[in-house]
Structure formats: C-alpha cells, structure tokens
PDB file of C-alpha atoms in Angstrom:
ATOM      1  CA  UNK P   1     -15.701 -13.782 -57.329  1.00 53.00           C
ATOM      2  CA  UNK P   2     -12.247 -12.657 -56.232  1.00 57.00           C
ATOM      3  CA  UNK P   3     -10.015 -14.754 -54.000  1.00 43.00           C
ATOM      4  CA  UNK P   4     -10.240 -12.337 -51.015  1.00 49.00           C
ATOM      5  CA  UNK P   5     -14.026 -12.507 -51.153  1.00 50.00           C
ATOM      6  CA  UNK P   6     -13.913 -16.305 -51.289  1.00 44.00           C
ATOM      7  CA  UNK P   7     -11.596 -16.396 -48.282  1.00 41.00           C
ATOM      8  CA  UNK P   8     -13.741 -13.937 -46.341  1.00 44.00           C
ATOM      9  CA  UNK P   9     -16.879 -15.866 -47.200  1.00 45.00           C
ATOM     10  CA  UNK P  10     -15.275 -19.140 -46.136  1.00 43.00           C
ATOM     11  CA  UNK P  11     -14.100 -17.636 -42.865  1.00 41.00           C
ATOM     12  CA  UNK P  12     -17.567 -16.252 -42.186  1.00 46.00           C
ATOM     13  CA  UNK P  13     -19.111 -19.654 -42.853  1.00 41.00           C
ATOM     14  CA  UNK P  14     -16.721 -21.298 -40.409  1.00 38.00           C
ATOM     15  CA  UNK P  15     -17.507 -18.672 -37.781  1.00 36.00           C
ATOM     16  CA  UNK P  16     -21.239 -19.152 -38.270  1.00 39.00           C
ATOM     17  CA  UNK P  17     -20.945 -22.920 -37.951  1.00 39.00           C
ATOM     18  CA  UNK P  18     -18.770 -22.561 -34.863  1.00 38.00           C
ATOM     19  CA  UNK P  19     -21.193 -20.090 -33.315  1.00 38.00           C
ATOM     20  CA  UNK P  20     -24.027 -22.494 -34.018  1.00 39.00           C
ATOM     21  CA  UNK P  21     -22.081 -25.290 -32.331  1.00 41.00           C
ATOM     22  CA  UNK P  22     -21.418 -23.097 -29.300  1.00 40.00           C
ATOM     23  CA  UNK P  23     -25.064 -22.086 -29.155  1.00 41.00           C
ATOM     24  CA  UNK P  24     -26.197 -25.685 -29.481  1.00 43.00           C
ATOM     25  CA  UNK P  25     -23.901 -26.772 -26.667  1.00 40.00           C
ATOM     26  CA  UNK P  26     -24.973 -23.868 -24.453  1.00 39.00           C
ATOM     27  CA  UNK P  27     -28.677 -24.496 -24.997  1.00 38.00           C
ATOM     28  CA  UNK P  28     -28.876 -28.250 -25.554  1.00 41.00           C
ATOM     29  CA  UNK P  29     -25.964 -29.844 -23.663  1.00 43.00           C
ATOM     30  CA  UNK P  30     -24.491 -27.458 -21.111  1.00 45.00           C
ATOM     31  CA  UNK P  31     -25.388 -27.925 -17.440  1.00 52.00           C
ATOM     32  CA  UNK P  32     -23.902 -26.174 -14.411  1.00 64.00           C
ATOM     33  CA  UNK P  33     -24.555 -28.367 -11.389  1.00 81.00           C
ATOM     34  CA  UNK P  34     -23.182 -27.727  -7.907  1.00 88.00           C
ATOM     35  CA  UNK P  35     -21.959 -30.172  -5.307  1.00 93.00           C
ATOM     36  CA  UNK P  36     -23.891 -30.546  -2.079  1.00 94.00           C
ATOM     37  CA  UNK P  37     -22.059 -29.248   0.983  1.00 95.00           C
ATOM     38  CA  UNK P  38     -23.917 -30.699   3.963  1.00 96.00           C
ATOM     39  CA  UNK P  39     -25.617 -33.870   5.067  1.00 96.00           C
ATOM     40  CA  UNK P  40     -29.390 -33.807   4.556  1.00 95.00           C
ATOM     41  CA  UNK P  41     -31.397 -32.516   7.481  1.00 93.00           C
ATOM     42  CA  UNK P  42     -33.050 -35.184   9.606  1.00 92.00           C
ATOM     43  CA  UNK P  43     -36.570 -35.510   8.100  1.00 92.00           C
ATOM     44  CA  UNK P  44     -39.174 -34.051  10.421  1.00 89.00           C
ATOM     45  CA  UNK P  45     -41.459 -37.088  10.215  1.00 90.00           C
ATOM     46  CA  UNK P  46     -38.603 -39.422  11.134  1.00 89.00           C
ATOM     47  CA  UNK P  47     -37.418 -37.239  14.001  1.00 77.00           C
ATOM     48  CA  UNK P  48     -40.364 -38.498  15.991  1.00 66.00           C
ATOM     49  CA  UNK P  49     -38.902 -41.991  16.004  1.00 56.00           C
ATOM     50  CA  UNK P  50     -37.735 -42.631  19.574  1.00 56.00           C
ATOM     51  CA  UNK P  51     -34.132 -43.593  20.163  1.00 54.00           C
ATOM     52  CA  UNK P  52     -33.557 -47.280  20.710  1.00 53.00           C
ATOM     53  CA  UNK P  53     -32.746 -48.517  24.164  1.00 46.00           C
ATOM     54  CA  UNK P  54     -31.011 -51.704  25.070  1.00 47.00           C
ATOM     55  CA  UNK P  55     -27.864 -53.305  26.379  1.00 46.00           C
ATOM     56  CA  UNK P  56     -25.434 -51.349  24.217  1.00 54.00           C
ATOM     57  CA  UNK P  57     -25.731 -53.622  21.193  1.00 65.00           C
ATOM     58  CA  UNK P  58     -25.155 -52.168  17.753  1.00 81.00           C
ATOM     59  CA  UNK P  59     -27.847 -50.941  15.408  1.00 89.00           C
ATOM     60  CA  UNK P  60     -28.577 -51.636  11.754  1.00 94.00           C
ATOM     61  CA  UNK P  61     -29.625 -48.628   9.676  1.00 95.00           C
ATOM     62  CA  UNK P  62     -31.332 -49.323   6.350  1.00 97.00           C
ATOM     63  CA  UNK P  63     -31.117 -46.755   3.547  1.00 98.00           C
ATOM     64  CA  UNK P  64     -34.465 -45.245   2.547  1.00 98.00           C
ATOM     65  CA  UNK P  65     -34.105 -45.148  -1.222  1.00 97.00           C
ATOM     66  CA  UNK P  66     -36.756 -42.560  -2.052  1.00 96.00           C
ATOM     67  CA  UNK P  67     -35.085 -40.100   0.344  1.00 97.00           C
ATOM     68  CA  UNK P  68     -31.544 -40.807  -0.867  1.00 98.00           C
ATOM     69  CA  UNK P  69     -29.523 -40.058  -3.996  1.00 98.00           C
ATOM     70  CA  UNK P  70     -26.286 -41.047  -5.717  1.00 98.00           C
ATOM     71  CA  UNK P  71     -24.817 -38.661  -8.287  1.00 97.00           C
ATOM     72  CA  UNK P  72     -21.773 -38.026 -10.457  1.00 96.00           C
ATOM     73  CA  UNK P  73     -20.427 -34.573 -11.264  1.00 94.00           C
ATOM     74  CA  UNK P  74     -18.218 -34.276 -14.362  1.00 88.00           C
ATOM     75  CA  UNK P  75     -16.620 -31.120 -15.747  1.00 86.00           C
ATOM     76  CA  UNK P  76     -17.237 -30.550 -19.436  1.00 78.00           C
ATOM     77  CA  UNK P  77     -15.538 -28.119 -21.770  1.00 71.00           C
ATOM     78  CA  UNK P  78     -16.306 -26.945 -25.282  1.00 59.00           C
ATOM     79  CA  UNK P  79     -13.419 -27.682 -27.638  1.00 50.00           C
ATOM     80  CA  UNK P  80     -10.997 -24.745 -28.032  1.00 45.00           C
ATOM     81  CA  UNK P  81     -12.954 -22.422 -25.746  1.00 46.00           C
ATOM     82  CA  UNK P  82     -12.733 -21.863 -21.977  1.00 51.00           C
ATOM     83  CA  UNK P  83     -16.459 -22.351 -21.384  1.00 53.00           C
ATOM     84  CA  UNK P  84     -16.650 -24.849 -18.518  1.00 64.00           C
ATOM     85  CA  UNK P  85     -19.731 -26.499 -17.116  1.00 80.00           C
ATOM     86  CA  UNK P  86     -20.442 -29.234 -14.609  1.00 87.00           C
ATOM     87  CA  UNK P  87     -22.783 -32.040 -15.603  1.00 87.00           C
ATOM     88  CA  UNK P  88     -24.717 -34.067 -13.033  1.00 93.00           C
ATOM     89  CA  UNK P  89     -26.304 -37.472 -13.406  1.00 94.00           C
ATOM     90  CA  UNK P  90     -28.208 -38.987 -10.512  1.00 97.00           C
ATOM     91  CA  UNK P  91     -30.391 -41.841  -9.319  1.00 98.00           C
ATOM     92  CA  UNK P  92     -32.421 -42.708  -6.248  1.00 98.00           C
ATOM     93  CA  UNK P  93     -31.716 -46.413  -6.677  1.00 98.00           C
ATOM     94  CA  UNK P  94     -29.435 -46.545  -3.630  1.00 98.00           C
ATOM     95  CA  UNK P  95     -29.704 -49.470  -1.232  1.00 98.00           C
ATOM     96  CA  UNK P  96     -27.761 -50.877   1.668  1.00 97.00           C
ATOM     97  CA  UNK P  97     -27.273 -51.138   5.395  1.00 96.00           C
ATOM     98  CA  UNK P  98     -24.984 -49.462   7.913  1.00 94.00           C
ATOM     99  CA  UNK P  99     -24.102 -51.483  11.002  1.00 94.00           C
ATOM    100  CA  UNK P 100     -23.049 -49.073  13.728  1.00 92.00           C
ATOM    101  CA  UNK P 101     -22.251 -49.272  17.410  1.00 86.00           C
ATOM    102  CA  UNK P 102     -24.919 -48.204  19.873  1.00 79.00           C
ATOM    103  CA  UNK P 103     -23.781 -44.575  19.899  1.00 73.00           C
ATOM    104  CA  UNK P 104     -21.870 -42.555  17.365  1.00 80.00           C
ATOM    105  CA  UNK P 105     -20.651 -43.678  13.934  1.00 88.00           C
ATOM    106  CA  UNK P 106     -18.158 -46.436  14.705  1.00 89.00           C
ATOM    107  CA  UNK P 107     -18.717 -49.522  12.572  1.00 93.00           C
ATOM    108  CA  UNK P 108     -20.008 -52.734  14.063  1.00 91.00           C
ATOM    109  CA  UNK P 109     -17.413 -54.894  12.323  1.00 86.00           C
ATOM    110  CA  UNK P 110     -19.269 -58.116  13.097  1.00 88.00           C
ATOM    111  CA  UNK P 111     -21.515 -57.386  10.107  1.00 92.00           C
ATOM    112  CA  UNK P 112     -20.722 -56.016   6.628  1.00 94.00           C
ATOM    113  CA  UNK P 113     -21.652 -52.382   6.025  1.00 96.00           C
ATOM    114  CA  UNK P 114     -22.343 -51.899   2.307  1.00 96.00           C
ATOM    115  CA  UNK P 115     -24.323 -49.786  -0.087  1.00 97.00           C
ATOM    116  CA  UNK P 116     -25.058 -50.292  -3.780  1.00 98.00           C
ATOM    117  CA  UNK P 117     -26.133 -48.013  -6.620  1.00 98.00           C
ATOM    118  CA  UNK P 118     -28.036 -49.138  -9.714  1.00 98.00           C
ATOM    119  CA  UNK P 119     -26.072 -47.339 -12.448  1.00 97.00           C
ATOM    120  CA  UNK P 120     -28.582 -48.245 -15.169  1.00 97.00           C
ATOM    121  CA  UNK P 121     -30.982 -45.642 -13.762  1.00 97.00           C
ATOM    122  CA  UNK P 122     -28.531 -42.709 -13.774  1.00 97.00           C
ATOM    123  CA  UNK P 123     -29.986 -39.759 -15.663  1.00 96.00           C
ATOM    124  CA  UNK P 124     -28.944 -36.169 -16.286  1.00 92.00           C
ATOM    125  CA  UNK P 125     -30.805 -33.352 -17.989  1.00 87.00           C
ATOM    126  CA  UNK P 126     -29.752 -34.569 -21.469  1.00 86.00           C
ATOM    127  CA  UNK P 127     -30.536 -37.892 -23.181  1.00 89.00           C
ATOM    128  CA  UNK P 128     -27.444 -37.588 -25.390  1.00 83.00           C
ATOM    129  CA  UNK P 129     -25.156 -37.421 -22.362  1.00 84.00           C
ATOM    130  CA  UNK P 130     -26.982 -40.312 -20.683  1.00 91.00           C
ATOM    131  CA  UNK P 131     -26.536 -42.585 -23.697  1.00 90.00           C
ATOM    132  CA  UNK P 132     -22.792 -41.861 -23.797  1.00 87.00           C
ATOM    133  CA  UNK P 133     -22.372 -42.407 -20.068  1.00 91.00           C
ATOM    134  CA  UNK P 134     -24.437 -45.614 -20.012  1.00 93.00           C
ATOM    135  CA  UNK P 135     -23.180 -47.258 -23.207  1.00 93.00           C
ATOM    136  CA  UNK P 136     -19.616 -46.027 -23.691  1.00 90.00           C
ATOM    137  CA  UNK P 137     -18.514 -44.864 -20.250  1.00 92.00           C
ATOM    138  CA  UNK P 138     -19.878 -47.039 -17.469  1.00 95.00           C
ATOM    139  CA  UNK P 139     -20.905 -49.877 -19.830  1.00 96.00           C
ATOM    140  CA  UNK P 140     -23.881 -50.595 -17.627  1.00 97.00           C
ATOM    141  CA  UNK P 141     -24.992 -53.547 -19.760  1.00 97.00           C
ATOM    142  CA  UNK P 142     -21.900 -55.342 -18.372  1.00 97.00           C
ATOM    143  CA  UNK P 143     -21.479 -53.524 -15.052  1.00 98.00           C
ATOM    144  CA  UNK P 144     -24.925 -52.431 -13.888  1.00 98.00           C
ATOM    145  CA  UNK P 145     -24.113 -51.862 -10.217  1.00 98.00           C
ATOM    146  CA  UNK P 146     -21.529 -50.008  -8.145  1.00 98.00           C
ATOM    147  CA  UNK P 147     -20.954 -51.380  -4.643  1.00 98.00           C
ATOM    148  CA  UNK P 148     -19.043 -49.982  -1.675  1.00 98.00           C
ATOM    149  CA  UNK P 149     -18.044 -52.098   1.318  1.00 98.00           C
ATOM    150  CA  UNK P 150     -16.931 -50.133   4.365  1.00 97.00           C
ATOM    151  CA  UNK P 151     -13.896 -51.071   6.441  1.00 96.00           C
ATOM    152  CA  UNK P 152     -13.501 -48.244   8.959  1.00 95.00           C
ATOM    153  CA  UNK P 153     -14.674 -44.783   9.974  1.00 95.00           C
ATOM    154  CA  UNK P 154     -12.426 -42.162  11.556  1.00 95.00           C
ATOM    155  CA  UNK P 155     -13.043 -38.661  12.840  1.00 95.00           C
ATOM    156  CA  UNK P 156     -16.057 -39.166  15.107  1.00 92.00           C
ATOM    157  CA  UNK P 157     -16.060 -36.567  17.895  1.00 92.00           C
ATOM    158  CA  UNK P 158     -18.042 -37.769  20.903  1.00 86.00           C
ATOM    159  CA  UNK P 159     -17.856 -34.323  22.500  1.00 88.00           C
ATOM    160  CA  UNK P 160     -20.182 -32.785  19.877  1.00 87.00           C
ATOM    161  CA  UNK P 161     -23.937 -32.579  20.522  1.00 83.00           C
ATOM    162  CA  UNK P 162     -25.868 -35.567  19.213  1.00 74.00           C
ATOM    163  CA  UNK P 163     -27.601 -33.594  16.452  1.00 73.00           C
ATOM    164  CA  UNK P 164     -24.506 -31.712  15.225  1.00 88.00           C
ATOM    165  CA  UNK P 165     -22.989 -32.571  11.869  1.00 95.00           C
ATOM    166  CA  UNK P 166     -19.825 -34.674  12.069  1.00 95.00           C
ATOM    167  CA  UNK P 167     -16.871 -34.607   9.638  1.00 97.00           C
ATOM    168  CA  UNK P 168     -15.751 -38.194   9.028  1.00 97.00           C
ATOM    169  CA  UNK P 169     -13.639 -40.285   6.674  1.00 98.00           C
ATOM    170  CA  UNK P 170     -15.119 -43.573   5.503  1.00 97.00           C
ATOM    171  CA  UNK P 171     -12.664 -46.066   4.019  1.00 98.00           C
ATOM    172  CA  UNK P 172     -13.356 -49.290   2.202  1.00 98.00           C
ATOM    173  CA  UNK P 173     -13.532 -50.968  -1.200  1.00 98.00           C
ATOM    174  CA  UNK P 174     -15.396 -49.546  -4.203  1.00 98.00           C
ATOM    175  CA  UNK P 175     -16.393 -52.022  -6.913  1.00 98.00           C
ATOM    176  CA  UNK P 176     -17.055 -50.000 -10.086  1.00 98.00           C
ATOM    177  CA  UNK P 177     -16.853 -50.867 -13.783  1.00 97.00           C
ATOM    178  CA  UNK P 178     -15.419 -54.283 -12.929  1.00 97.00           C
ATOM    179  CA  UNK P 179     -12.541 -52.792 -10.897  1.00 98.00           C
ATOM    180  CA  UNK P 180     -12.147 -52.962  -7.106  1.00 98.00           C
ATOM    181  CA  UNK P 181     -10.130 -50.239  -5.392  1.00 98.00           C
ATOM    182  CA  UNK P 182      -9.625 -49.039  -1.839  1.00 98.00           C
ATOM    183  CA  UNK P 183     -10.984 -45.502  -1.471  1.00 98.00           C
ATOM    184  CA  UNK P 184     -11.761 -43.000   1.272  1.00 98.00           C
ATOM    185  CA  UNK P 185     -14.892 -40.848   1.204  1.00 98.00           C
ATOM    186  CA  UNK P 186     -15.168 -37.479   2.910  1.00 98.00           C
ATOM    187  CA  UNK P 187     -18.376 -37.709   4.899  1.00 98.00           C
ATOM    188  CA  UNK P 188     -20.625 -35.245   6.665  1.00 97.00           C
ATOM    189  CA  UNK P 189     -23.129 -37.061   8.855  1.00 96.00           C
ATOM    190  CA  UNK P 190     -25.868 -36.524  11.429  1.00 93.00           C
ATOM    191  CA  UNK P 191     -27.408 -38.994  13.851  1.00 90.00           C
ATOM    192  CA  UNK P 192     -30.544 -38.324  15.852  1.00 88.00           C
ATOM    193  CA  UNK P 193     -32.337 -41.146  17.612  1.00 82.00           C
ATOM    194  CA  UNK P 194     -32.859 -43.984  15.160  1.00 89.00           C
ATOM    195  CA  UNK P 195     -32.112 -41.875  12.065  1.00 93.00           C
ATOM    196  CA  UNK P 196     -28.857 -41.009  10.338  1.00 94.00           C
ATOM    197  CA  UNK P 197     -28.230 -38.814   7.307  1.00 96.00           C
ATOM    198  CA  UNK P 198     -24.949 -38.515   5.454  1.00 97.00           C
ATOM    199  CA  UNK P 199     -23.268 -36.861   2.503  1.00 98.00           C
ATOM    200  CA  UNK P 200     -20.300 -38.839   1.168  1.00 98.00           C
ATOM    201  CA  UNK P 201     -17.991 -37.302  -1.456  1.00 98.00           C
ATOM    202  CA  UNK P 202     -15.277 -39.016  -3.495  1.00 98.00           C
ATOM    203  CA  UNK P 203     -13.153 -37.696  -6.383  1.00 97.00           C
ATOM    204  CA  UNK P 204     -11.089 -39.919  -8.661  1.00 96.00           C
ATOM    205  CA  UNK P 205      -9.743 -40.166 -12.195  1.00 96.00           C
ATOM    206  CA  UNK P 206     -11.722 -42.135 -14.759  1.00 94.00           C
ATOM    207  CA  UNK P 207      -8.584 -44.159 -15.513  1.00 95.00           C
ATOM    208  CA  UNK P 208      -8.549 -45.477 -11.938  1.00 97.00           C
ATOM    209  CA  UNK P 209     -11.533 -47.663 -12.799  1.00 97.00           C
ATOM    210  CA  UNK P 210     -10.820 -48.176 -16.493  1.00 96.00           C
ATOM    211  CA  UNK P 211     -13.573 -45.771 -17.573  1.00 94.00           C
ATOM    212  CA  UNK P 212     -12.883 -43.981 -20.875  1.00 91.00           C
ATOM    213  CA  UNK P 213     -12.934 -40.182 -21.033  1.00 84.00           C
ATOM    214  CA  UNK P 214     -15.945 -39.293 -23.179  1.00 76.00           C
ATOM    215  CA  UNK P 215     -16.793 -36.511 -25.541  1.00 68.00           C
ATOM    216  CA  UNK P 216     -20.265 -35.442 -26.603  1.00 59.00           C
ATOM    217  CA  UNK P 217     -21.033 -34.909 -30.280  1.00 54.00           C
ATOM    218  CA  UNK P 218     -17.259 -34.501 -30.901  1.00 55.00           C
ATOM    219  CA  UNK P 219     -17.163 -30.919 -29.668  1.00 52.00           C
ATOM    220  CA  UNK P 220     -17.629 -31.257 -25.893  1.00 59.00           C
ATOM    221  CA  UNK P 221     -14.851 -32.955 -23.951  1.00 68.00           C
ATOM    222  CA  UNK P 222     -15.085 -34.358 -20.441  1.00 76.00           C
ATOM    223  CA  UNK P 223     -12.225 -33.686 -18.040  1.00 82.00           C
ATOM    224  CA  UNK P 224     -10.182 -36.609 -16.698  1.00 87.00           C
ATOM    225  CA  UNK P 225     -11.726 -36.803 -13.214  1.00 91.00           C
ATOM    226  CA  UNK P 226     -15.184 -37.190 -11.727  1.00 93.00           C
ATOM    227  CA  UNK P 227     -16.743 -36.523  -8.332  1.00 96.00           C
ATOM    228  CA  UNK P 228     -19.241 -38.909  -6.772  1.00 97.00           C
ATOM    229  CA  UNK P 229     -21.667 -37.849  -4.087  1.00 98.00           C
ATOM    230  CA  UNK P 230     -24.024 -40.112  -2.185  1.00 98.00           C
ATOM    231  CA  UNK P 231     -26.676 -38.556   0.056  1.00 98.00           C
ATOM    232  CA  UNK P 232     -28.460 -41.025   2.281  1.00 97.00           C
ATOM    233  CA  UNK P 233     -31.230 -41.042   4.817  1.00 97.00           C
ATOM    234  CA  UNK P 234     -31.278 -44.251   6.822  1.00 97.00           C
ATOM    235  CA  UNK P 235     -33.399 -45.536   9.680  1.00 95.00           C
ATOM    236  CA  UNK P 236     -32.714 -48.191  12.269  1.00 92.00           C
ATOM    237  CA  UNK P 237     -34.341 -51.485  11.363  1.00 76.00           C
TER     238      UNK P 237
END
C-alpha cells in the first residue's frame, strides 16, 4: 500500500471515529434545556384557601416539596466544535419556610427564612452526567445539602394587584459545597391569599464555590458558570 493511501485511510479512520463521537454525544449525552421565565401559577386547588385575617402579624409559608423544584442549568460543548447544549439536573427535594409580613413579600426578620435542597437526589436525563456531577462536581457524599438563608428582599411594589407577578431581589447567604457566600437571586413571585409561588434564578462561576469544571467522557466540556433555578409553591402554615 502506498504512503498516500495509508495517509488517506488514516484520515478517514479519524473522521469516522470523530463522527461516531459526535453522534454518540448528540444521541446519548446532549440535552437542550431551557430556563423557566415566570413564577408558577397559583395552583387552582390551593386558590380556594381563604386569606388569613388577624392583627397584622406575619405569616409563615411552608414549601410544598412535591409542587416545587430546584434545578441547575449548565452549558456543555463538544470539544473542538461549536455545538452547544444546555444540561439540566433537578430535584423536588426542596424544603424550607418563608417568614413574611402580613401583606406583600417583606421578610419578618424575627424568624429565619431558609430553604434547603437535597443535592443527592439531583438527576438529569443521563446517568453518566449524574455520576460526574454527584461524585466529582458537588461531592454530595461530603456536602449533601445546599442551604440558603435570606437576609432581605427588595423591589416589592405595593401598587400592583395582589395576584400580579412581582420582580424582586432576594439577598442572603448560600451554603454550597462547603463554601458560604453572599448572593442575590432574581425572583419572580406571586402571592394570593395564603399561597405564594416564586421562581428564583442565580448565576455564578463554579470556582466561586470551589466546584471543579467537569468534562464528560473526555470529549464534552462544561462551561465555567452554572445557573440555578428554584421554583417553589408554599402555603401558609
């Protein structure tokens, strides 16, 4: 066999292997998830709950886990090719309480407002990705839970109708991967009677919390930032 034929054959083999890798990523790994853009609608069955009455005291809203969700969104890219995708991993293991004033979304600072997410139950559409995220990224054997403790809310507009979505900023401390940092979530929220729903969005770099940037099967790289979204439905206790 002549040298040109050997070179051509070698090049073809490389192209075939690369095409197979691309096809495997596209079929077996690639996901294209989209961020939510609005707070969940107030559930119809909970709408019937009458609004609390009283002397103006604050209210405690408890997260309903099976109606709520915490998720990460991470951009992935196939090595050497501009073929982006967005992976999503999520869990319904969200718990916590919001202590609010009698009307609106101001915090009742006499009690701690916190929510927690069980990271060990995060799953995406691919087991391979989940193993990397759990074992090498979040190290959930050591850091199984992420916790946020709220400090303040700004942006509440009392002039809006009670059932209209509000654009808020929720600041506080996020405890993730053994690191505590002050962060501010962009929040869209609704409150109707004794029910609130909210969509909280936060973007940060993995390095901010000491989380390594992962790759999948050595040919898919994850970009250096991640977006968290928490959707909650909560009802007054």
